[in-house]
Short mmCIF file of C-alpha atoms in Angstrom, two decimals:
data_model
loop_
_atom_site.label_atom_id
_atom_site.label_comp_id
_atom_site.label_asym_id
_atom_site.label_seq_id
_atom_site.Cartn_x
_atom_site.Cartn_y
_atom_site.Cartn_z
CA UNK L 1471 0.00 0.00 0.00
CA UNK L 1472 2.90 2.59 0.71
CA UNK L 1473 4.58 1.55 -2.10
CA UNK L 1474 1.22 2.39 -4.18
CA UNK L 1475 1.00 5.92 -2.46
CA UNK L 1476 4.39 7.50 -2.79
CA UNK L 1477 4.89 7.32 -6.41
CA UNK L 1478 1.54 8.83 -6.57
CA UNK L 1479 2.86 11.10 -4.30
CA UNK L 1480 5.77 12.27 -5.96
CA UNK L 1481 3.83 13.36 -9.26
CA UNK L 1482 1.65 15.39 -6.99
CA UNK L 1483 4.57 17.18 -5.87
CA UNK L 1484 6.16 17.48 -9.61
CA UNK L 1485 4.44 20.16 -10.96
CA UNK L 1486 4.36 21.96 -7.71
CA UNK L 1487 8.07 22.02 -7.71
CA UNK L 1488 8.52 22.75 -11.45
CA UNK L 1489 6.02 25.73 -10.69
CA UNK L 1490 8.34 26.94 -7.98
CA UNK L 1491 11.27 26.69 -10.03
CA UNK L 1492 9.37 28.68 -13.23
CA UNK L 1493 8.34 31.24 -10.78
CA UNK L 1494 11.81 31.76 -9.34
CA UNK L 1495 13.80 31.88 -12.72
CA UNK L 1496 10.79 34.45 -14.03
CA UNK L 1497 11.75 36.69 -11.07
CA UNK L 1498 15.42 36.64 -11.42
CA UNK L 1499 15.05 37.30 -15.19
CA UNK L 1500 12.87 40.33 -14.10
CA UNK L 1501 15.17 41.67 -11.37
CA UNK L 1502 18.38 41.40 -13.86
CA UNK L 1503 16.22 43.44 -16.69
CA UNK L 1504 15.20 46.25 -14.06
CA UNK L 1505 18.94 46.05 -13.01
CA UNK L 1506 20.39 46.20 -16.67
CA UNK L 1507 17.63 48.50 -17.79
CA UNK L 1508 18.81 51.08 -14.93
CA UNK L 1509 22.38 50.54 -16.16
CA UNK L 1510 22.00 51.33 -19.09
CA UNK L 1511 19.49 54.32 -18.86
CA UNK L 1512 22.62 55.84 -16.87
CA UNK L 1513 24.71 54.98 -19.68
CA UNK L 1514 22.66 56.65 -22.37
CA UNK L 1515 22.14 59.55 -20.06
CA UNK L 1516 25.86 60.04 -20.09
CA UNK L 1517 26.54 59.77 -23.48
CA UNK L 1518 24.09 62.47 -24.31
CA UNK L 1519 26.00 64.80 -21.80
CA UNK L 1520 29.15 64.12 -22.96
CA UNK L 1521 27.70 64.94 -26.84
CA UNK L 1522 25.96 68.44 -25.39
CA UNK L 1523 29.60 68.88 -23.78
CA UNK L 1524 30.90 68.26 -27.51
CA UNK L 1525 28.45 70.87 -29.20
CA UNK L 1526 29.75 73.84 -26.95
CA UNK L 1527 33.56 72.78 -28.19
CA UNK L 1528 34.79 72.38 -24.74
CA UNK L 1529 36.88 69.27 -23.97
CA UNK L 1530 34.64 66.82 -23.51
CA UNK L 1531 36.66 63.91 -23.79
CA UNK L 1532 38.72 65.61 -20.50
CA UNK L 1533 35.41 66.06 -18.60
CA UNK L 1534 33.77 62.54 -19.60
CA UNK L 1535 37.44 60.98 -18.00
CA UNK L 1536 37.09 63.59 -14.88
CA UNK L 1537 33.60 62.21 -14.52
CA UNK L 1538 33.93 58.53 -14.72
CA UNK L 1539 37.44 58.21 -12.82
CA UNK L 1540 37.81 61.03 -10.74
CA UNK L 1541 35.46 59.54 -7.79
CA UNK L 1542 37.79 56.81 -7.40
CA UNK L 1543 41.21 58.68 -7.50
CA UNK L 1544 41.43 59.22 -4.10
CA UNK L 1545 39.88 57.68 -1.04
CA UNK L 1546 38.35 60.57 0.32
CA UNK L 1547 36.09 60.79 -2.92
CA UNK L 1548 35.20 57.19 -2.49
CA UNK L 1549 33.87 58.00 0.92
CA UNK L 1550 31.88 61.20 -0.50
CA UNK L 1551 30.35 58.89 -2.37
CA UNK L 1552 29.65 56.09 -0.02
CA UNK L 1553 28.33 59.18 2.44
CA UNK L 1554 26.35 60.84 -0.80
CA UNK L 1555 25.13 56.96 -1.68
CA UNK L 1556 23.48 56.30 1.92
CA UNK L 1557 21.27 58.96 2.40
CA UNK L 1558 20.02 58.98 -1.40
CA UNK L 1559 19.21 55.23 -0.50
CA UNK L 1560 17.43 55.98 2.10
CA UNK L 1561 15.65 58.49 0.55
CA UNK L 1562 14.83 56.71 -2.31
CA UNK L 1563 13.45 53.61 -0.24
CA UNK L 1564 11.12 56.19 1.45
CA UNK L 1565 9.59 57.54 -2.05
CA UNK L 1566 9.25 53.56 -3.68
CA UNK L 1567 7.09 52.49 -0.69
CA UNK L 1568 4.10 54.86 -1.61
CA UNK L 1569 5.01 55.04 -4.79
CA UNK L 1570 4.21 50.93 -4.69
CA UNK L 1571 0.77 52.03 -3.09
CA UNK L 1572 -0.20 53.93 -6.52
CA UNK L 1573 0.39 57.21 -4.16
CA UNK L 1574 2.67 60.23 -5.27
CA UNK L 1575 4.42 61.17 -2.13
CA UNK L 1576 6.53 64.39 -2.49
CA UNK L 1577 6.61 65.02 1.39
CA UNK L 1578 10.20 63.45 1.70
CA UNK L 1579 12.16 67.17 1.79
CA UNK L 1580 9.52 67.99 5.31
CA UNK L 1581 10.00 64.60 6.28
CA UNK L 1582 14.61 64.90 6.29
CA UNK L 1583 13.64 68.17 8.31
CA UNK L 1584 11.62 66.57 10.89
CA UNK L 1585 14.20 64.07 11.63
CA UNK L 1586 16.99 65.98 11.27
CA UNK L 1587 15.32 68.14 14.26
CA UNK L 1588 14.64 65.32 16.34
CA UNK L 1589 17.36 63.25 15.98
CA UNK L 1590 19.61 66.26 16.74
CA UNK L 1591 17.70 67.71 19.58
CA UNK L 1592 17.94 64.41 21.48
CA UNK L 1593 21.35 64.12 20.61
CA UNK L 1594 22.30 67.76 21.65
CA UNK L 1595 20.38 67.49 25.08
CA UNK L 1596 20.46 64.07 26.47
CA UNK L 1597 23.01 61.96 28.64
CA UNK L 1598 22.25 58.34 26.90
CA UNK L 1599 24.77 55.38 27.44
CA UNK L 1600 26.94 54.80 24.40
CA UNK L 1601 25.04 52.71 22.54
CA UNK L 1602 21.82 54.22 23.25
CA UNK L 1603 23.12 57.81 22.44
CA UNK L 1604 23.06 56.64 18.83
CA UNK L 1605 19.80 54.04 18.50
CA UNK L 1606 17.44 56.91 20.61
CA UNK L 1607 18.18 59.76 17.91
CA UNK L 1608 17.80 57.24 14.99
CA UNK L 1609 14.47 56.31 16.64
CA UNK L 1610 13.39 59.86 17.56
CA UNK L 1611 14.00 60.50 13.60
CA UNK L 1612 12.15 57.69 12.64
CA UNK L 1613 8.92 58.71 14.79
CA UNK L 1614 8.90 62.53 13.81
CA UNK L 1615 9.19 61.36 9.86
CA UNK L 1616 6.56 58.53 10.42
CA UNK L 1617 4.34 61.34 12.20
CA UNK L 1618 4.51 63.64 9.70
CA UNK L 1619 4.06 61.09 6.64
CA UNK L 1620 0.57 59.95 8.69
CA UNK L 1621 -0.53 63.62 7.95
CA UNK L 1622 -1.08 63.62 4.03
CA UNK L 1623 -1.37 59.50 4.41
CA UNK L 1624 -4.72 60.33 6.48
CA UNK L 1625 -5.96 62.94 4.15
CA UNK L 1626 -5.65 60.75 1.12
CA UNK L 1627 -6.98 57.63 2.35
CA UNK L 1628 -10.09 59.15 4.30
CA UNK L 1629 -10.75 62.44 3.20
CA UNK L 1630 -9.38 62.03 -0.47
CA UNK L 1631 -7.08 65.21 -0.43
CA UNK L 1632 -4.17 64.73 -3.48
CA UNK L 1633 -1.30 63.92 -1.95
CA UNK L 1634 0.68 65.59 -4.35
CA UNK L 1635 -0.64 69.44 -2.90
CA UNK L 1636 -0.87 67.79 0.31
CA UNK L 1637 3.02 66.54 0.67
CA UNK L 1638 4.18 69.68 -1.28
CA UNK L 1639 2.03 72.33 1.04
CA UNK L 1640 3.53 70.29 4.24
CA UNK L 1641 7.58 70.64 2.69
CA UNK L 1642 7.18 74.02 2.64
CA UNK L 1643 5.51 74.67 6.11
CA UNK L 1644 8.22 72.42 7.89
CA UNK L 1645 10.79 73.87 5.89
CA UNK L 1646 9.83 77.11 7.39
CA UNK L 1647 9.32 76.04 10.97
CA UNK L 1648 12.85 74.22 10.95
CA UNK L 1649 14.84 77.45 9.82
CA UNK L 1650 12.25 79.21 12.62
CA UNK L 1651 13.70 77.36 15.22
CA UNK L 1652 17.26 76.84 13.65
CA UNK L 1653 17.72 80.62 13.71
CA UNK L 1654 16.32 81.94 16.80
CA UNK L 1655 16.03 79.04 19.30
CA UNK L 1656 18.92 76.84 18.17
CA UNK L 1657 21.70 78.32 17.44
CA UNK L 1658 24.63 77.59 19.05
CA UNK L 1659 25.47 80.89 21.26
CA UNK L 1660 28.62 82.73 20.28
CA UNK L 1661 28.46 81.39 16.96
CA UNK L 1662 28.40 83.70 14.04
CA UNK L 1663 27.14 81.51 11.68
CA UNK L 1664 23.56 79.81 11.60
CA UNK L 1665 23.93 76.64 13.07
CA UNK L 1666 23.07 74.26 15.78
CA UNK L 1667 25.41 73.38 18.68
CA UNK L 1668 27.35 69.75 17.83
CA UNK L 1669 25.92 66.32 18.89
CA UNK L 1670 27.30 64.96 21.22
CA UNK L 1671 30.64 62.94 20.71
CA UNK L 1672 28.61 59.47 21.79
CA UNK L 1673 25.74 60.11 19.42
CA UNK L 1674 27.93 61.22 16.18
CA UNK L 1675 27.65 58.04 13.81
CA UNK L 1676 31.40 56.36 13.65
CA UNK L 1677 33.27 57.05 10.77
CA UNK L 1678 34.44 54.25 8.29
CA UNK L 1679 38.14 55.85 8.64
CA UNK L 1680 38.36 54.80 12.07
CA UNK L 1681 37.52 50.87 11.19
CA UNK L 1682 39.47 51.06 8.05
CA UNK L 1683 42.76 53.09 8.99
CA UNK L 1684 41.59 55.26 5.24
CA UNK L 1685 40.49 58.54 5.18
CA UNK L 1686 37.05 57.94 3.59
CA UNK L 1687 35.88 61.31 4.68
CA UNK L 1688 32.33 61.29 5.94
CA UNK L 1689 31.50 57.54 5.43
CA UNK L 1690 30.21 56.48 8.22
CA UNK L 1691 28.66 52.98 10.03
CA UNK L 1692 25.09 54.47 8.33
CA UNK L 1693 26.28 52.91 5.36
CA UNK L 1694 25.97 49.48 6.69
CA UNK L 1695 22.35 50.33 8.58
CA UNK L 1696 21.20 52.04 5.30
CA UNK L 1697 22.07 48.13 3.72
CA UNK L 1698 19.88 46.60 7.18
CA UNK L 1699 17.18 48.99 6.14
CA UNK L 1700 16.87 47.71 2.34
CA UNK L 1701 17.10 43.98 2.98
CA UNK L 1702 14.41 44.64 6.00
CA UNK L 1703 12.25 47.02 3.05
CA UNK L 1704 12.51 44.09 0.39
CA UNK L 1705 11.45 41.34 3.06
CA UNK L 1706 8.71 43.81 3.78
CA UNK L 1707 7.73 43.76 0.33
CA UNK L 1708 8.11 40.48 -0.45
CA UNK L 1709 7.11 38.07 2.65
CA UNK L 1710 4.92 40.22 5.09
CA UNK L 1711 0.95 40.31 4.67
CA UNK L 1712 1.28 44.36 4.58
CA UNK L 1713 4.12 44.08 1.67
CA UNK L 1714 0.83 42.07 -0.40
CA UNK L 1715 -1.75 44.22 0.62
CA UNK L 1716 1.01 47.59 -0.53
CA UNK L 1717 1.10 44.94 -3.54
CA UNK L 1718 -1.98 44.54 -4.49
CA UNK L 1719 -3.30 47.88 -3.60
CA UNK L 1720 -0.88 49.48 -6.15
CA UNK L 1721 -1.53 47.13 -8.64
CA UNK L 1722 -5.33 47.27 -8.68
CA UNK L 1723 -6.84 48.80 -5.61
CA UNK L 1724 -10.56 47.79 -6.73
CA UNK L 1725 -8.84 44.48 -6.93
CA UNK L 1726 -7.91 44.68 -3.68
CA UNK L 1727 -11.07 46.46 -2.29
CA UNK L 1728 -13.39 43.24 -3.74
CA UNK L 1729 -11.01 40.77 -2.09
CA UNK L 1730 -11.80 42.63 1.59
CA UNK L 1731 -8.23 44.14 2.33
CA UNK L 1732 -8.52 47.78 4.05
CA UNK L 1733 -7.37 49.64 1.25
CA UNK L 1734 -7.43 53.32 3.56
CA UNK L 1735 -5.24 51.72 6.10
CA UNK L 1736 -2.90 50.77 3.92
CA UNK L 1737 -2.24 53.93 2.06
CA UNK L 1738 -1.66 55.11 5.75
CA UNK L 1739 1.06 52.57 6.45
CA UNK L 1740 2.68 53.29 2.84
CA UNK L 1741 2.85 57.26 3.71
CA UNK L 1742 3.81 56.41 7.45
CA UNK L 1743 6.75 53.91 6.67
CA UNK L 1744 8.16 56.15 3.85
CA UNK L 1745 8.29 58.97 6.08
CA UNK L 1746 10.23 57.12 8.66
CA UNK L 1747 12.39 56.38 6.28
CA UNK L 1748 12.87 59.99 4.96
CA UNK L 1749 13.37 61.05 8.51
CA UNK L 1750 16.37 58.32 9.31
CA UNK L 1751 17.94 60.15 6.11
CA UNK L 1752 17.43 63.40 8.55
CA UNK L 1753 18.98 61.86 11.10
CA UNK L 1754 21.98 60.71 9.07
CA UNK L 1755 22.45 64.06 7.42
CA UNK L 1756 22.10 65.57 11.16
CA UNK L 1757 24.63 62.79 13.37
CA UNK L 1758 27.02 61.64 9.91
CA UNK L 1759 27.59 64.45 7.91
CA UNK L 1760 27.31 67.55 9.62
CA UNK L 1761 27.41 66.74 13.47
CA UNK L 1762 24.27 68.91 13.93
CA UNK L 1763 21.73 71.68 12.37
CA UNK L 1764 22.16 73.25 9.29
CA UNK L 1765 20.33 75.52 7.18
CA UNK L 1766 18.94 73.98 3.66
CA UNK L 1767 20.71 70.39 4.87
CA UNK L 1768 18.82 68.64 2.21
CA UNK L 1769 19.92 70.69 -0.69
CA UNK L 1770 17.03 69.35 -3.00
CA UNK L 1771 18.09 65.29 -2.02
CA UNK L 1772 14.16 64.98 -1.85
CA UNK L 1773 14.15 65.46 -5.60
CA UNK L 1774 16.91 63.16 -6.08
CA UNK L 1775 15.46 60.90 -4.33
CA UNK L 1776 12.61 60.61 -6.51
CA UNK L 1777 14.92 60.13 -9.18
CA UNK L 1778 16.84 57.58 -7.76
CA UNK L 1779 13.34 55.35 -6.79
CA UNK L 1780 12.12 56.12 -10.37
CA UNK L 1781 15.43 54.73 -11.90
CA UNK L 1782 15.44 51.20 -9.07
CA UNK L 1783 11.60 50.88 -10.79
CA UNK L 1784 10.79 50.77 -6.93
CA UNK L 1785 12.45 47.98 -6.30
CA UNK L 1786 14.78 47.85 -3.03
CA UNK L 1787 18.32 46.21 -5.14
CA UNK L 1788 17.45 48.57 -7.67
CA UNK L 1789 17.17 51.66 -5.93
CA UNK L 1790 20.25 50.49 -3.43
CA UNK L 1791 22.25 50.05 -7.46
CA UNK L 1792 20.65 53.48 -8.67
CA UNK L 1793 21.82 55.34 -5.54
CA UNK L 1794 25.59 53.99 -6.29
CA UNK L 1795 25.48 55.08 -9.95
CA UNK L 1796 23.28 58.56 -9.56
CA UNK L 1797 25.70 59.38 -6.49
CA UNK L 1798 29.31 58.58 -8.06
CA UNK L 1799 27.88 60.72 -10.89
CA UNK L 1800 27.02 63.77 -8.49
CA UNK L 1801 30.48 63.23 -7.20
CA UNK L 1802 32.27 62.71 -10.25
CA UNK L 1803 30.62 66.19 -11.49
CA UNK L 1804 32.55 67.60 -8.65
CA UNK L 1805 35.45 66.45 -9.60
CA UNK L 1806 34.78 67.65 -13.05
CA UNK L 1807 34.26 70.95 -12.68
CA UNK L 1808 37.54 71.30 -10.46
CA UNK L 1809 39.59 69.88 -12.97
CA UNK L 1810 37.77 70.61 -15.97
CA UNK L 1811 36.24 73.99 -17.79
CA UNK L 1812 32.99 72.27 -17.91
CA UNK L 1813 30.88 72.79 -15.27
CA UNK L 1814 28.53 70.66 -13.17
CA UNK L 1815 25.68 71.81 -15.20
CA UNK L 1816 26.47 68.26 -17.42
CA UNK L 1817 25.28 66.75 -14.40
CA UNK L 1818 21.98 68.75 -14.59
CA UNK L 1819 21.55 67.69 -17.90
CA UNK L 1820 22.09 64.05 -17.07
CA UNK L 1821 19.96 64.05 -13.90
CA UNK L 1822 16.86 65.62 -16.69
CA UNK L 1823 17.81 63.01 -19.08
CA UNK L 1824 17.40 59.77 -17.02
CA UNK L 1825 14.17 61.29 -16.19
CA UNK L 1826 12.86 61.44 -19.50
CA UNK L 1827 14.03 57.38 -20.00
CA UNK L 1828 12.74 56.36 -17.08
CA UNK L 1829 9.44 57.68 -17.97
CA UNK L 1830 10.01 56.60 -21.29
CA UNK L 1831 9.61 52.95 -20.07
CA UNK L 1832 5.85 53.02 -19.98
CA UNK L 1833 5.79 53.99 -23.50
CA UNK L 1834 5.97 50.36 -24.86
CA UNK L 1835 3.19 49.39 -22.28
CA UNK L 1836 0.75 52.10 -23.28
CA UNK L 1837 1.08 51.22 -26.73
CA UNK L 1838 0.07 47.57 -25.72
CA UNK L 1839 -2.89 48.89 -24.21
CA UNK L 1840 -4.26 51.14 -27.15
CA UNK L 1841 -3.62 47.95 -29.82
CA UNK L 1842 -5.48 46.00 -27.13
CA UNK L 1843 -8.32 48.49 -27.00
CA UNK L 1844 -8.51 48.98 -30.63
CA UNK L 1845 -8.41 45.22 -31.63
CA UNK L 1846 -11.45 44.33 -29.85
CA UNK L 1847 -12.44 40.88 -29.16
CA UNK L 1848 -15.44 40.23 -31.39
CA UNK L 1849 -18.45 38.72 -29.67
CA UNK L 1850 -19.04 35.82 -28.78
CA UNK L 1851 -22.50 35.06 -31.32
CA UNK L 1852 -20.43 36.28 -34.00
CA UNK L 1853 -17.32 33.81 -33.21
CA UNK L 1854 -20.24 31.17 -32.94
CA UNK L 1855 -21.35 32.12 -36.80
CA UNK L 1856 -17.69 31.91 -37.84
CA UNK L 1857 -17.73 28.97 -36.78
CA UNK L 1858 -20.47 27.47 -38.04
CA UNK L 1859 -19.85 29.13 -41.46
CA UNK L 1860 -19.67 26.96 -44.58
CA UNK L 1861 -16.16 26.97 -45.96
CA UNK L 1862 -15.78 29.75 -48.95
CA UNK L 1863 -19.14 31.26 -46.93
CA UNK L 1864 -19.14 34.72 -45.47
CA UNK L 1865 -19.56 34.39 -41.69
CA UNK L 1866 -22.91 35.89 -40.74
CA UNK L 1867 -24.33 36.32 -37.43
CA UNK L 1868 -27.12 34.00 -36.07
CA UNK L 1869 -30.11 36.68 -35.08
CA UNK L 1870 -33.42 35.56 -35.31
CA UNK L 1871 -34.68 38.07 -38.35
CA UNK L 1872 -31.63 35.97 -40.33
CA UNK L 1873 -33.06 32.73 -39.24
CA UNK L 1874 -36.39 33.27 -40.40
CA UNK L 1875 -35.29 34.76 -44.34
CA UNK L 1876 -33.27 31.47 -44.22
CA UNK L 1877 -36.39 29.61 -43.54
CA UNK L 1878 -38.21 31.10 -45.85
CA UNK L 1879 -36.05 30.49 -48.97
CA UNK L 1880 -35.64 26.90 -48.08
CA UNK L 1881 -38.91 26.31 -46.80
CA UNK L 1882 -38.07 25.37 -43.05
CA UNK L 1883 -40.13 26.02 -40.19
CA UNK L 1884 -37.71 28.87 -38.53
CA UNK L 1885 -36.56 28.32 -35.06
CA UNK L 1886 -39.47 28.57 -32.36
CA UNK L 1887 -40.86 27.55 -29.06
CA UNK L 1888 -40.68 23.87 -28.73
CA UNK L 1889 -43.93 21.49 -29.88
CA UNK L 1890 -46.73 21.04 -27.76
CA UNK L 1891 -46.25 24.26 -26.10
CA UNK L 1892 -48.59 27.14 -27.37
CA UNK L 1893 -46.56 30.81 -28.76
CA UNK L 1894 -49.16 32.58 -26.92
CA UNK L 1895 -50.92 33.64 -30.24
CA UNK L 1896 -54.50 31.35 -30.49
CA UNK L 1897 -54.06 31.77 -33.79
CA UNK L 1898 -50.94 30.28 -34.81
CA UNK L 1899 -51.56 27.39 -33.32
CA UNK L 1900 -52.56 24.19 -35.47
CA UNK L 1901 -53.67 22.22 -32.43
CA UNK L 1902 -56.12 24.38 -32.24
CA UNK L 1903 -57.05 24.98 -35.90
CA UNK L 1904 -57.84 21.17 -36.14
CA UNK L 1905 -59.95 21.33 -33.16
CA UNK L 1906 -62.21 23.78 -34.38
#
């Protein structure tokens, strides 16, 4: 009897398996087209700098070299762009979670400031032990950008305010209450310039030169949390029920409203766990790179970071690989117009240009759609007549009014009600004739 079962078994477990295995190679195939598509949108996006460069007669072949090798000349480069690379990460991973929800979310620039603030006030004012001087500011900068992400999170999902006006409006009144309290609560007394006092020595982040023995410059031990933070975003994505219902709500949220998940609440979640994330970029600007408050710290990252989540197609490898490229390129423009007469306006250009390709993408897929809406599916009575249709015959549709001419020229009784059963007419019936 065993012997009966397990072979039987086994070819129940076949296709399962083969299944598994299709579904995995489909996913790696599509993970190492996002990842090659990004690459080479970069790519192209150079090029067409480096022929703009050309047209003005400069020396572009000087600047393209200055570009692509000058971030790696010297260590401290390679640790402006580790630094530059973390917090565009971050960043990034806080625009691709709403942006997975279907929801435009522009609030990250508001949401940098609110960490920034909290992370650095704890940091400025607070005895913590060692290892809690770091974790309570990261935390403080995670709950102030959460908080203020649940703002335009609960306007979209239950008063259906755009999000777009409603993250923008928000930027620009935190913007205004951080340089408020920057300038004539916070600044450090004595100084002449507008800043904040220093963090405190336990809650700086470590630097990367003092593990290494290198001068990396600002690198610091954020870059390895900002790599925690992606794996823990992808296995959010990927293997928790709110990463499916962020899923499915994105894809199709009628979809998702028919099959009973709480599409409101998780909009909410989307805008509150993006804004956490925007706010541990705060805090990393705030304890990593400048040791404190700052006046326009972000320097239009927010932006950037919209670029760099449009170019990883929302995907946490991919925007963790498009952070790398976009920030070696913002360093490498540096390091071109030092060395170079060509200024970092080439990196403008390429920033615009990967843009445009990125959004170029959908092109294919909305041409797809209009041949899909234009070649309509005939119905379903006239696939039945083409069918039916002789050979050499034109295919005609089966109404009734063709029925009964058909009837008529070959002398059939066109289709009706079954016999024995009256039409409701007395007198079409012959039942009847022949009993009168």
């Amino acid at each position: 009897m065993t012997s009966t079962l397990e072979p039987a078994a086994e070819q129940q477990e076949l296709p399962a398996t083969r299944e598994r295995r299709e579904f995995l190679a489909t996913r790696r195939r599509t993970v190492a087209v996002e990842l090659t598509m990004t690459v080479l949108t970069v790519v192209v996006a150079v090029l067409i700098a480096f022929l703009v460069v050309l047209a003005t007669g400069k020396d572009a072949g000087g600047a393209l070299d200055a570009l692509l090798t000058g971030p790696l000349e010297r260590t401290p480069r390679i640790g402006r762009w580790l630094a530059d690379a973390t917090t565009l990460s971050l960043l990034g991973l806080s625009v691709a979670i709403p942006f997975r929800a279907r929801q435009i979310s522009l609030g990250a620039e508001g949401q940098v400031y609110a960490g920034a603030l909290a992370s650095a006030l704890v940091a400025i004012n607070l005895h913590l032990p060692p290892i809690a001087a770091v974790l309570v500011p990261l935390g403080a900068a995670a709950l102030a950008g959460g908080a203020l992400g649940a703002v335009p999170g609960v306007m979209k999902a239950r008063l259906g305010a755009n999000e777009i006006v409603a993250t923008l409006m928000l930027n620009a009144v935190v913007v205004r209450v951080f340089d408020y309290l920057l300038t004539d609560h916070l600044k450090a007394p004595g100084s002449s310039a507008v800043q904040s006092a220093p963090v405190r020595p336990d809650s700086a982040l470590p630097l990367l030169s003092e593990f290494f023995q290198v001068p990396l410059d600002q690198a610091n031990i954020g870059l390895f949390g900002m790599l925690a933070v992606a794996a823990a975003v992808w296995f959010l994505l990927a293997r928790t029920p709110l990463g499916y219902r962020i899923r499915v709500t994105g894809s199709n949220p009628n979809f998702a409203r028919y099959g009973g998940l709480d599409v409101p609440r998780t909009i909410e979640w989307s805008f509150v766990i993006g804004g956490a994330l925007a706010g541990l970029a705060g805090a990393h600007l705030a304890l990593g790179i400048y040791g404190g408050l700052q006046p326009d710290m972000a320097g239009g990252l927010a932006f950037e970071g919209i670029v760099v989540a449009l170019l990883g197609r929302n995907n946490p490898v991919g925007v963790v690989a498009a952070a790398l490229l976009y920030s070696y390129l913002r360093v490498g423009g540096d390091v071109m117009e030092q060395q170079t007469d060509v200024g970092s306006d080439a990196v403008t250009i390429i920033q615009a240009v990967i843009v445009l390709l990125v959004t170029a993408r959908a092109l294919p897929e909305l041409v797809k759609r209009y041949l899909g809406r234009v070649r309509k599916v005939p119905p379903a009575r006239q696939r039945l007549a083409r069918t039916l249709a002789a050979p050499g015959e034109a295919p005609r549709t089966t109404s009734t009014r063709d029925s009964a001419r058909h009837a008529e020229s070959t002398h059939q009784t066109p289709p009706g009600p079954p016999s024995g059963r009256t039409t409701g007419l007395r007198g079409h019936d012959p039942a009847r004739r022949e009993a009168r």
